Tab-separated table of C-alpha atoms in Angstrom:
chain	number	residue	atom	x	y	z
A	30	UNK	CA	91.038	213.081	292.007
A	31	UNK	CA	90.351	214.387	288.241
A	32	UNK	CA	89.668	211.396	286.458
A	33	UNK	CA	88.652	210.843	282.504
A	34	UNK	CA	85.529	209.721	281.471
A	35	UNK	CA	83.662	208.385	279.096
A	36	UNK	CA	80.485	207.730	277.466
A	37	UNK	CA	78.420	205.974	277.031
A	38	UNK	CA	79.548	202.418	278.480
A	39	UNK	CA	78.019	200.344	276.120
A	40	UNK	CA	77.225	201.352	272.618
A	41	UNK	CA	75.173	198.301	270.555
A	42	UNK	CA	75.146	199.050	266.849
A	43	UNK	CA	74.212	197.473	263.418
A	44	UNK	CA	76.887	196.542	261.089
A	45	UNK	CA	77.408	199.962	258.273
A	46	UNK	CA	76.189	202.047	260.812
A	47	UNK	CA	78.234	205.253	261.918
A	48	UNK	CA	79.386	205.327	266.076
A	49	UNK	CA	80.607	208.694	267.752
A	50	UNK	CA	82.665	207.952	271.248
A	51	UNK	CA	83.222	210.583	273.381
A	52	UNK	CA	85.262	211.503	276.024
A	53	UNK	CA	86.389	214.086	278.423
A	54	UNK	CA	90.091	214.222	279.529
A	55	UNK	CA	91.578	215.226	282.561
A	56	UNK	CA	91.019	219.081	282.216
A	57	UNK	CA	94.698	220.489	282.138
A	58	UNK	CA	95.976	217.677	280.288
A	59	UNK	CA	97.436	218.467	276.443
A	60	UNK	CA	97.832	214.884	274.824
A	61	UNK	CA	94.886	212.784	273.827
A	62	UNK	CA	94.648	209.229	272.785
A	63	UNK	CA	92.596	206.225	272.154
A	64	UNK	CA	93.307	203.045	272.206
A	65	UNK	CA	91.280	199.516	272.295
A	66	UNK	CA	91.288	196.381	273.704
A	67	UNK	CA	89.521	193.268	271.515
A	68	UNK	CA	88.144	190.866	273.989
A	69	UNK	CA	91.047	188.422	274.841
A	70	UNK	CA	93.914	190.317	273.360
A	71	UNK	CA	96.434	193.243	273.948
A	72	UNK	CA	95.672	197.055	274.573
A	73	UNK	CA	96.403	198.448	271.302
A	74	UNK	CA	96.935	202.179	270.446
A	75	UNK	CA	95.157	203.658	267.582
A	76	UNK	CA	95.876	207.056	267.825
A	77	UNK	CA	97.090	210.480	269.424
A	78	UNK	CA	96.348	213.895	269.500
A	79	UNK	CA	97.715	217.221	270.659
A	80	UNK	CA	97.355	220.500	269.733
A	81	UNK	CA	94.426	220.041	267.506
A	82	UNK	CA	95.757	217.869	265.196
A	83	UNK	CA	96.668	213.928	264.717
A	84	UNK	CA	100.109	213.176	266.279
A	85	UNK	CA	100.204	209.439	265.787
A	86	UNK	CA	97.789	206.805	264.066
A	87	UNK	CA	98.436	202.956	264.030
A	88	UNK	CA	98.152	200.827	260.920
A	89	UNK	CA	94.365	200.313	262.857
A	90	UNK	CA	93.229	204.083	262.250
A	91	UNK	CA	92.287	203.937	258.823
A	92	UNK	CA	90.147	206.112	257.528
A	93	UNK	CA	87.221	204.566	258.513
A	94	UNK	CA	88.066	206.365	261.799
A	95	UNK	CA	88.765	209.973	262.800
A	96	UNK	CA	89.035	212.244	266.150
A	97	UNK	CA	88.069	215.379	266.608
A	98	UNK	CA	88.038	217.996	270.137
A	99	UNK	CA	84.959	219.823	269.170
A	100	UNK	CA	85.081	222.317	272.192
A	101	UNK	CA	87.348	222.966	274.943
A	102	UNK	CA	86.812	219.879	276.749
A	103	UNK	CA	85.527	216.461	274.642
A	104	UNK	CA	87.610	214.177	272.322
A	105	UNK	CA	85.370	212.145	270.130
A	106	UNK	CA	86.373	209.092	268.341
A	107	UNK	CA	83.792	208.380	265.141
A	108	UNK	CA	84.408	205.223	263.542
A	109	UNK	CA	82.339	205.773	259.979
A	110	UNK	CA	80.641	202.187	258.068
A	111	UNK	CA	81.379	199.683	261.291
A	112	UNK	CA	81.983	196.230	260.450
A	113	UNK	CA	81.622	193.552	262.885
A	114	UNK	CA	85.564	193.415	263.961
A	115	UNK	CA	85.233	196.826	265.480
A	116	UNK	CA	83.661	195.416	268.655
A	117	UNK	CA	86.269	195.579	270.982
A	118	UNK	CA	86.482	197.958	274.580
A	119	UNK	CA	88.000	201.437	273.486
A	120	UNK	CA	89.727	203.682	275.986
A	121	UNK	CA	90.312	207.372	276.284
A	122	UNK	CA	93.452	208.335	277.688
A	123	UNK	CA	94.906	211.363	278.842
A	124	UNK	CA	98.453	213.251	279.776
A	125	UNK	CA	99.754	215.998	280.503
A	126	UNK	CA	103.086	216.777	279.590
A	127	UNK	CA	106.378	215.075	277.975
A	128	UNK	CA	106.084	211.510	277.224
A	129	UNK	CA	107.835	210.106	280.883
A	130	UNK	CA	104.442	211.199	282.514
A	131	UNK	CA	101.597	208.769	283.052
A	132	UNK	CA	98.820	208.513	280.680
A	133	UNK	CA	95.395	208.303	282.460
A	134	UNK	CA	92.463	205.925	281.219
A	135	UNK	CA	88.629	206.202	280.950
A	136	UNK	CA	86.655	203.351	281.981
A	137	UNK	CA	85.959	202.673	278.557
A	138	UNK	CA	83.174	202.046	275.961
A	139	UNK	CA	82.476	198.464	275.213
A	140	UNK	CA	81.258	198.807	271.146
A	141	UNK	CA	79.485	195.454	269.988
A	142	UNK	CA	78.579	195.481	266.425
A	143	UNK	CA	75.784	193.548	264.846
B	1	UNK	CA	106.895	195.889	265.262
B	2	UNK	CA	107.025	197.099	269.009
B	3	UNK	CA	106.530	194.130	271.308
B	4	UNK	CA	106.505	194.082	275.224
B	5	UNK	CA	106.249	190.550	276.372
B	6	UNK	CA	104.885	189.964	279.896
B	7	UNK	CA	105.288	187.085	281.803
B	8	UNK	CA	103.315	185.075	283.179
B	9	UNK	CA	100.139	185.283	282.015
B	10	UNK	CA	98.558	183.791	284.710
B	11	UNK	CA	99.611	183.154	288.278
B	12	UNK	CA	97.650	181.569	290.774
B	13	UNK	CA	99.103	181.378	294.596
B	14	UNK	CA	98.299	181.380	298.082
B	15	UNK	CA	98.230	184.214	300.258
B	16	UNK	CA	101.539	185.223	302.004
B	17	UNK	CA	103.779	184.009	298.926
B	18	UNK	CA	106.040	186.074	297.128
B	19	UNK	CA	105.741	186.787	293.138
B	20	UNK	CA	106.836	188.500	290.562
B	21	UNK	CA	106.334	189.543	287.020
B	22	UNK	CA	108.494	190.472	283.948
B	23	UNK	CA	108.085	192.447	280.882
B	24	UNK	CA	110.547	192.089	278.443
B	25	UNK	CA	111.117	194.295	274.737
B	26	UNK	CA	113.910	194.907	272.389
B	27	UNK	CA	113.139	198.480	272.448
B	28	UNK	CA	114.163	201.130	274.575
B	29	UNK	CA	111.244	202.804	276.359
B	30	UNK	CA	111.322	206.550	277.191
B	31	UNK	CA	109.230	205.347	280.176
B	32	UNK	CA	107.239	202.492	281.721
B	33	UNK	CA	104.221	202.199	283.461
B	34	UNK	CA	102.119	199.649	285.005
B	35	UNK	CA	98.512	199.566	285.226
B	36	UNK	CA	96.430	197.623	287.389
B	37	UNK	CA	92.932	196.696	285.332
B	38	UNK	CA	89.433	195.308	287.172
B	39	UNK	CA	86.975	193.696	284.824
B	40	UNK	CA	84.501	196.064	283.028
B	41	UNK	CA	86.900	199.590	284.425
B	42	UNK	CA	90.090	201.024	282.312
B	43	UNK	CA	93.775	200.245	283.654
B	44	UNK	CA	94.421	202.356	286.907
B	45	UNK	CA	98.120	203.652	287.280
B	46	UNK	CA	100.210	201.798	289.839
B	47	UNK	CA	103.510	203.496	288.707
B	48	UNK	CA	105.474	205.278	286.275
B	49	UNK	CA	109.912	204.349	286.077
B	50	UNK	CA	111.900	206.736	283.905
B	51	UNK	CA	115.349	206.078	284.333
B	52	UNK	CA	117.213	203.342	284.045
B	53	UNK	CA	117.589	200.930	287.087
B	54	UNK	CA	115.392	202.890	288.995
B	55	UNK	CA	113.275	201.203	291.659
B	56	UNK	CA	110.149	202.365	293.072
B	57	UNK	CA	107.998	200.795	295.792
B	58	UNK	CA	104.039	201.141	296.356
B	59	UNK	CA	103.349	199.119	300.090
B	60	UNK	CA	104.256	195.525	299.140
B	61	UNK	CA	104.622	196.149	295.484
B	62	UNK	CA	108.201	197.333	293.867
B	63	UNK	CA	108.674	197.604	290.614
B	64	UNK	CA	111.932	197.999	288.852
B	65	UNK	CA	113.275	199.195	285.389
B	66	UNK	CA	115.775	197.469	283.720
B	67	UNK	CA	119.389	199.511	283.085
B	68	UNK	CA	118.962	199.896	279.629
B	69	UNK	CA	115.465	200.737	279.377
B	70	UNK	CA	114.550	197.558	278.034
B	71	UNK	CA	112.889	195.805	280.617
B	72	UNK	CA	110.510	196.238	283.921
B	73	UNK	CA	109.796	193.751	286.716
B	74	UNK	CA	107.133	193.877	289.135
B	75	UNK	CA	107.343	191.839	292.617
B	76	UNK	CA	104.816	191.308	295.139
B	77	UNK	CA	105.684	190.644	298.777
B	78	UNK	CA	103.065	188.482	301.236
B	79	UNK	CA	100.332	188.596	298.574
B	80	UNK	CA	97.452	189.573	300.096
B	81	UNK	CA	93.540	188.331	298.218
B	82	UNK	CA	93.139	191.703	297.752
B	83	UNK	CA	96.189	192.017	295.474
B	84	UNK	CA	93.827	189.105	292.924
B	85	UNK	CA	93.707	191.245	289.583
B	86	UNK	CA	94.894	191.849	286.201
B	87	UNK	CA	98.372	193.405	285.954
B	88	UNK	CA	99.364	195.744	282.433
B	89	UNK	CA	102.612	196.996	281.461
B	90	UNK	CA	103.170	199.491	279.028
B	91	UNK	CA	105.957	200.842	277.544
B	92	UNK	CA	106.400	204.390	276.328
B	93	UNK	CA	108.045	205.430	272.746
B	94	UNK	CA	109.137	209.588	272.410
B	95	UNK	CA	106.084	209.887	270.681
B	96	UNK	CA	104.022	209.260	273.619
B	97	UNK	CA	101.949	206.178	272.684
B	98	UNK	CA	102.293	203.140	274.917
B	99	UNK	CA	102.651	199.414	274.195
B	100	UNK	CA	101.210	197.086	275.982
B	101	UNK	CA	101.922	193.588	277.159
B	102	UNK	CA	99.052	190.775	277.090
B	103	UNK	CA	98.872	191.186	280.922
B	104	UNK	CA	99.283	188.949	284.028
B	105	UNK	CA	95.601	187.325	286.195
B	106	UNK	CA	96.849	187.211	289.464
B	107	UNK	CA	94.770	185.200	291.876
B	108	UNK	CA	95.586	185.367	295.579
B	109	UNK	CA	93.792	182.107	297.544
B	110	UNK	CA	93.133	182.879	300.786
């Protein structure tokens, strides 16, 4: 079963320092989103994405943060300057069609900031 | 703010009992879904409900959207130690981004 993945699991990082994410959707899907998860607390959506462009950003996605779908098949999250409460578990998630259809998760990428 | 509260947070029984968890909103929700998440993996998709008062059963699971959209319930027949897990609802807005409840730990004693 196509799933979405993403790399790399764990990303360990000093405090100020950039961090790209990547993933790779489900390959006929059209909507594109990340969300994370700080350890102990709620799944929180930070952003979508669809034809090229932003679609949605939380009060989270400031601009310390942007996406980008450099080809055909990735989604990259790059958080720019990290500060220590970036660590958290961000997901990848993928769809394909109108909003009533399921939304597909990576595995993840745990981020710990130092 | 969007809020989906689930309930309970944690649930610990023995094997063969029956269960069953809520999530609760004040919004309407173009869809629900629940997700079923292992430690260290993503959430996995158990189900999606779309219309109101729909019910949909997976084995021994059935879950079950409220009338108005509101609300979700998931119940659990003969738990099994295999069912032992975390449990995620999330709600879906017309823009397509989900909420998420704070998720039920299910353990199943054998």
């Amino acid at each position: 079963e196509p799933e979405v993945t993403q790399t790399p699991s764990h990303q360990v990082t000093q405090m100020g320092q950039e961090v790209i994410l990547r993933c790779v959707p489900i390959s006929n899907h059209l909507y594109f989103y990340w969300y994370r998860q700080i350890l102990g607390q709620k799944v929180e959506f930070l952003v979508s994405f669809y034809n090229n462009e932003i679609s949605e950003k939380s009060e989270i996605f400031d601009d310390q943060f942007s996406v980008e779908r450099p080809d055909g098949s990735n989604f990259t999250l790059k958080i720019r300057s990290t500060k220590l409460e970036d660590s958290a578990m961000y997901f990848c998630a993928s769809r394909f069609g109108s909003s009533n259809q399921p939304q597909h998760f990576g595995d993840g990428t745990r981020l710990s900031i130092l | 703010t969007q809020l989906l509260e689930q309930s309970p947070q944690f649930l610990s029984i023995q094997e063969g009992e029956n269960l069953t968890v809520y999530c609760n909103s004040s919004s309407v929700f173009s869809s629900l879904q629940w997700y079923r998440q292992e430690p260290g993996e993503g959430p996995v998709l158990l189900v999606t409900v779309v219309t109101g008062g729909e019910v949909k059963k997976l084995k021994r699971l059935t879950f079950q959207f409220g009338d108005a959209r509101k609300d979700s319930s998931l119940h659990i027949t003969a738990a099994q130690p295999g069912d032992t897990g975390l449990y995620l609802c999330a709600g879906a807005r017309n823009t397509g981004k989900l909420i998420f409840g704070q998720g039920t730990t299910l353990q199943v004693k054998p």
